[in-house]
Amino acid sequence: MNHDLLLANIAKHIQLDEDEKQRFCAYLQVKKVKKKQHLLLEGGVNRFAMFVVSGCLRSYHLDENGFQYIQQFAPEGWWIGDMYSLITQEPGHLYIDALTDAELLLISKVNLEKLYKEIPKFNFYFRILAERSLVSYQERSMENLRLSAKERYGKFCLRYPTLTDLLSQKQIAAYIGVTPEFLSKMLHA
């Protein structure tokens, strides 16, 4: 598999020589998944950070009534995982599944730790990802508290411009925290 998309993503933050690129790529596993295939179930331990080469994944939580709360969509070029579970190696709270057929590059927690020691600049790269993830999570939490559903939908469109035609209204509604019926009425008002 071609690792160019991931290496281009990394190159935005750190510079790697050819040897470092090869050593990094040796730690990666290629995984192809089919639409609706789960990569992680609630209560499972997340053992891999996942980079989406093609397709789209999502992470979500189900409440006791079966209502989905979508935490993240991960289109091409994005990372996804249950960070709580990946870091602690404890059972997680999220489901991760494929919304389309997808190709992924995985790096295990074990290999990530080895990579940090072998090529310390990866500490910086993954710290940047973690910081951006934290900022995004904080912004989204504040948006959910202070913005109307219409404003949250607008933020969704800005955050995921390539997904508005790919996703169902049900999935978008679960992300912005409204029912599909409410979203439909809001969009057609």
GROMACS .gro file of C-alpha atoms in nm:
model
  189
    1MET     CA    1   0.000   0.000   0.000
    2ASN     CA    2   0.112   0.350  -0.070
    3HIS     CA    3   0.186   0.546   0.247
    4ASP     CA    4   0.209   0.885   0.072
    5LEU     CA    5  -0.105   1.038   0.227
    6LEU     CA    6   0.010   0.958   0.581
    7LEU     CA    7   0.367   1.071   0.513
    8ALA     CA    8   0.233   1.399   0.367
    9ASN     CA    9   0.023   1.446   0.681
   10ILE     CA   10   0.329   1.390   0.898
   11ALA     CA   11   0.544   1.621   0.683
   12LYS     CA   12   0.316   1.913   0.775
   13HIS     CA   13   0.454   1.887   1.130
   14ILE     CA   14   0.791   1.708   1.131
   15GLN     CA   15   1.058   1.630   0.874
   16LEU     CA   16   1.168   1.269   0.829
   17ASP     CA   17   1.467   1.140   0.638
   18GLU     CA   18   1.426   0.833   0.414
   19ASP     CA   19   1.550   0.592   0.682
   20GLU     CA   20   1.301   0.732   0.937
   21LYS     CA   21   1.017   0.703   0.685
   22GLN     CA   22   1.104   0.340   0.618
   23ARG     CA   23   1.132   0.255   0.987
   24PHE     CA   24   0.798   0.425   1.057
   25CYS     CA   25   0.623   0.249   0.768
   26ALA     CA   26   0.756  -0.087   0.890
   27TYR     CA   27   0.546  -0.040   1.205
   28LEU     CA   28   0.223   0.011   1.010
   29GLN     CA   29  -0.036  -0.253   0.932
   30VAL     CA   30  -0.269  -0.226   0.635
   31LYS     CA   31  -0.635  -0.304   0.697
   32LYS     CA   32  -0.922  -0.304   0.450
   33VAL     CA   33  -1.271  -0.285   0.595
   34LYS     CA   34  -1.616  -0.313   0.446
   35LYS     CA   35  -1.901  -0.072   0.499
   36LYS     CA   36  -2.070  -0.129   0.839
   37GLN     CA   37  -1.776  -0.337   0.968
   38HIS     CA   38  -1.687  -0.261   1.330
   39LEU     CA   39  -1.325  -0.201   1.426
   40LEU     CA   40  -1.401  -0.149   1.794
   41LEU     CA   41  -1.698  -0.228   2.017
   42GLU     CA   42  -1.788  -0.060   2.344
   43GLY     CA   43  -1.607  -0.247   2.621
   44GLY     CA   44  -1.324  -0.350   2.389
   45VAL     CA   45  -0.966  -0.237   2.434
   46ASN     CA   46  -0.840  -0.009   2.158
   47ARG     CA   47  -0.499  -0.144   2.060
   48PHE     CA   48  -0.440   0.065   1.745
   49ALA     CA   49  -0.437   0.424   1.629
   50MET     CA   50  -0.603   0.423   1.286
   51PHE     CA   51  -0.527   0.649   0.990
   52VAL     CA   52  -0.788   0.658   0.713
   53VAL     CA   53  -0.628   0.629   0.370
   54SER     CA   54  -0.962   0.604   0.190
   55GLY     CA   55  -1.324   0.583   0.294
   56CYS     CA   56  -1.485   0.713   0.611
   57LEU     CA   57  -1.511   0.587   0.970
   58ARG     CA   58  -1.699   0.714   1.272
   59SER     CA   59  -1.678   0.677   1.647
   60TYR     CA   60  -1.993   0.685   1.857
   61HIS     CA   61  -2.157   0.592   2.185
   62LEU     CA   62  -2.500   0.432   2.232
   63ASP     CA   63  -2.718   0.531   2.525
   64GLU     CA   64  -2.950   0.291   2.709
   65ASN     CA   65  -3.228   0.367   2.456
   66GLY     CA   66  -3.006   0.289   2.157
   67PHE     CA   67  -2.965   0.657   2.058
   68GLN     CA   68  -2.633   0.723   1.889
   69TYR     CA   69  -2.406   1.006   1.994
   70ILE     CA   70  -2.147   1.043   1.722
   71GLN     CA   71  -1.819   1.172   1.856
   72GLN     CA   72  -1.619   1.190   1.535
   73PHE     CA   73  -1.621   1.121   1.165
   74ALA     CA   74  -1.287   1.028   1.011
   75PRO     CA   75  -1.273   1.081   0.636
   76GLU     CA   76  -0.963   1.028   0.423
   77GLY     CA   77  -0.654   1.176   0.586
   78TRP     CA   78  -0.785   1.167   0.945
   79TRP     CA   79  -0.683   0.965   1.251
   80ILE     CA   80  -0.941   0.790   1.471
   81GLY     CA   81  -0.945   0.578   1.786
   82ASP     CA   82  -1.085   0.557   2.136
   83MET     CA   83  -0.812   0.768   2.296
   84TYR     CA   84  -0.913   0.680   2.652
   85SER     CA   85  -0.881   0.310   2.578
   86LEU     CA   86  -0.569   0.344   2.362
   87ILE     CA   87  -0.379   0.537   2.628
   88THR     CA   88  -0.497   0.345   2.936
   89GLN     CA   89  -0.538   0.004   2.766
   90GLU     CA   90  -0.865  -0.025   2.961
   91PRO     CA   91  -1.203  -0.117   2.807
   92GLY     CA   92  -1.337   0.178   2.607
   93HIS     CA   93  -1.673   0.344   2.571
   94LEU     CA   94  -1.689   0.391   2.195
   95TYR     CA   95  -1.786   0.197   1.889
   96ILE     CA   96  -1.584   0.257   1.573
   97ASP     CA   97  -1.721   0.140   1.240
   98ALA     CA   98  -1.685   0.201   0.868
   99LEU     CA   99  -1.945   0.417   0.696
  100THR     CA  100  -1.798   0.316   0.359
  101ASP     CA  101  -1.550   0.058   0.241
  102ALA     CA  102  -1.219   0.189   0.371
  103GLU     CA  103  -0.846   0.133   0.371
  104LEU     CA  104  -0.658   0.204   0.692
  105LEU     CA  105  -0.307   0.217   0.824
  106LEU     CA  106  -0.284   0.097   1.184
  107ILE     CA  107  -0.010   0.141   1.439
  108SER     CA  108  -0.032  -0.057   1.760
  109LYS     CA  109   0.012   0.096   2.102
  110VAL     CA  110   0.320  -0.125   2.149
  111ASN     CA  111   0.477  -0.008   1.822
  112LEU     CA  112   0.386   0.352   1.896
  113GLU     CA  113   0.585   0.331   2.219
  114LYS     CA  114   0.880   0.180   2.030
  115LEU     CA  115   0.855   0.455   1.769
  116TYR     CA  116   0.871   0.727   2.035
  117LYS     CA  117   1.203   0.581   2.157
  118GLU     CA  118   1.350   0.511   1.812
  119ILE     CA  119   1.250   0.838   1.646
  120PRO     CA  120   1.178   1.092   1.921
  121LYS     CA  121   1.036   1.352   1.681
  122PHE     CA  122   0.725   1.133   1.660
  123ASN     CA  123   0.655   1.236   2.019
  124PHE     CA  124   0.614   1.588   1.883
  125TYR     CA  125   0.394   1.478   1.590
  126PHE     CA  126   0.155   1.278   1.807
  127ARG     CA  127   0.153   1.551   2.072
  128ILE     CA  128   0.033   1.793   1.803
  129LEU     CA  129  -0.244   1.548   1.709
  130ALA     CA  130  -0.344   1.505   2.074
  131GLU     CA  131  -0.348   1.881   2.135
  132ARG     CA  132  -0.559   1.944   1.825
  133SER     CA  133  -0.795   1.667   1.927
  134LEU     CA  134  -0.833   1.819   2.274
  135VAL     CA  135  -0.898   2.166   2.129
  136SER     CA  136  -1.153   2.024   1.885
  137TYR     CA  137  -1.327   1.832   2.164
  138GLN     CA  138  -1.339   2.142   2.384
  139GLU     CA  139  -1.474   2.357   2.100
  140ARG     CA  140  -1.739   2.100   2.019
  141SER     CA  141  -1.844   2.072   2.385
  142MET     CA  142  -1.882   2.451   2.406
  143GLU     CA  143  -2.072   2.460   2.076
  144ASN     CA  144  -2.316   2.200   2.209
  145LEU     CA  145  -2.377   2.417   2.515
  146ARG     CA  146  -2.413   2.757   2.353
  147LEU     CA  147  -2.512   2.716   1.987
  148SER     CA  148  -2.851   2.647   1.835
  149ALA     CA  149  -2.902   2.332   1.630
  150LYS     CA  150  -2.882   2.537   1.310
  151GLU     CA  151  -2.550   2.687   1.419
  152ARG     CA  152  -2.417   2.340   1.515
  153TYR     CA  153  -2.515   2.216   1.169
  154GLY     CA  154  -2.322   2.506   1.016
  155LYS     CA  155  -2.015   2.413   1.224
  156PHE     CA  156  -2.054   2.051   1.112
  157CYS     CA  157  -2.051   2.162   0.748
  158LEU     CA  158  -1.732   2.363   0.809
  159ARG     CA  159  -1.560   2.080   0.998
  160TYR     CA  160  -1.658   1.807   0.750
  161PRO     CA  161  -1.720   1.977   0.413
  162THR     CA  162  -1.667   1.656   0.214
  163LEU     CA  163  -1.921   1.458   0.416
  164THR     CA  164  -2.246   1.651   0.378
  165ASP     CA  165  -2.339   1.454   0.066
  166LEU     CA  166  -2.199   1.121   0.189
  167LEU     CA  167  -2.376   1.096   0.524
  168SER     CA  168  -2.742   1.036   0.596
  169GLN     CA  169  -2.944   1.297   0.782
  170LYS     CA  170  -2.969   1.044   1.065
  171GLN     CA  171  -2.590   1.039   1.103
  172ILE     CA  172  -2.559   1.417   1.085
  173ALA     CA  173  -2.841   1.455   1.338
  174ALA     CA  174  -2.663   1.215   1.576
  175TYR     CA  175  -2.348   1.425   1.547
  176ILE     CA  176  -2.514   1.760   1.617
  177GLY     CA  177  -2.741   1.618   1.889
  178VAL     CA  178  -3.089   1.641   1.738
  179THR     CA  179  -3.340   1.393   1.602
  180PRO     CA  180  -3.341   1.323   1.227
  181GLU     CA  181  -3.695   1.464   1.210
  182PHE     CA  182  -3.586   1.791   1.371
  183LEU     CA  183  -3.289   1.818   1.134
  184SER     CA  184  -3.511   1.758   0.833
  185LYS     CA  185  -3.758   2.026   0.942
  186MET     CA  186  -3.475   2.268   1.015
  187LEU     CA  187  -3.314   2.215   0.672
  188HIS     CA  188  -3.643   2.255   0.488
  189ALA     CA  189  -3.768   2.554   0.685
   0.00000   0.00000   0.00000
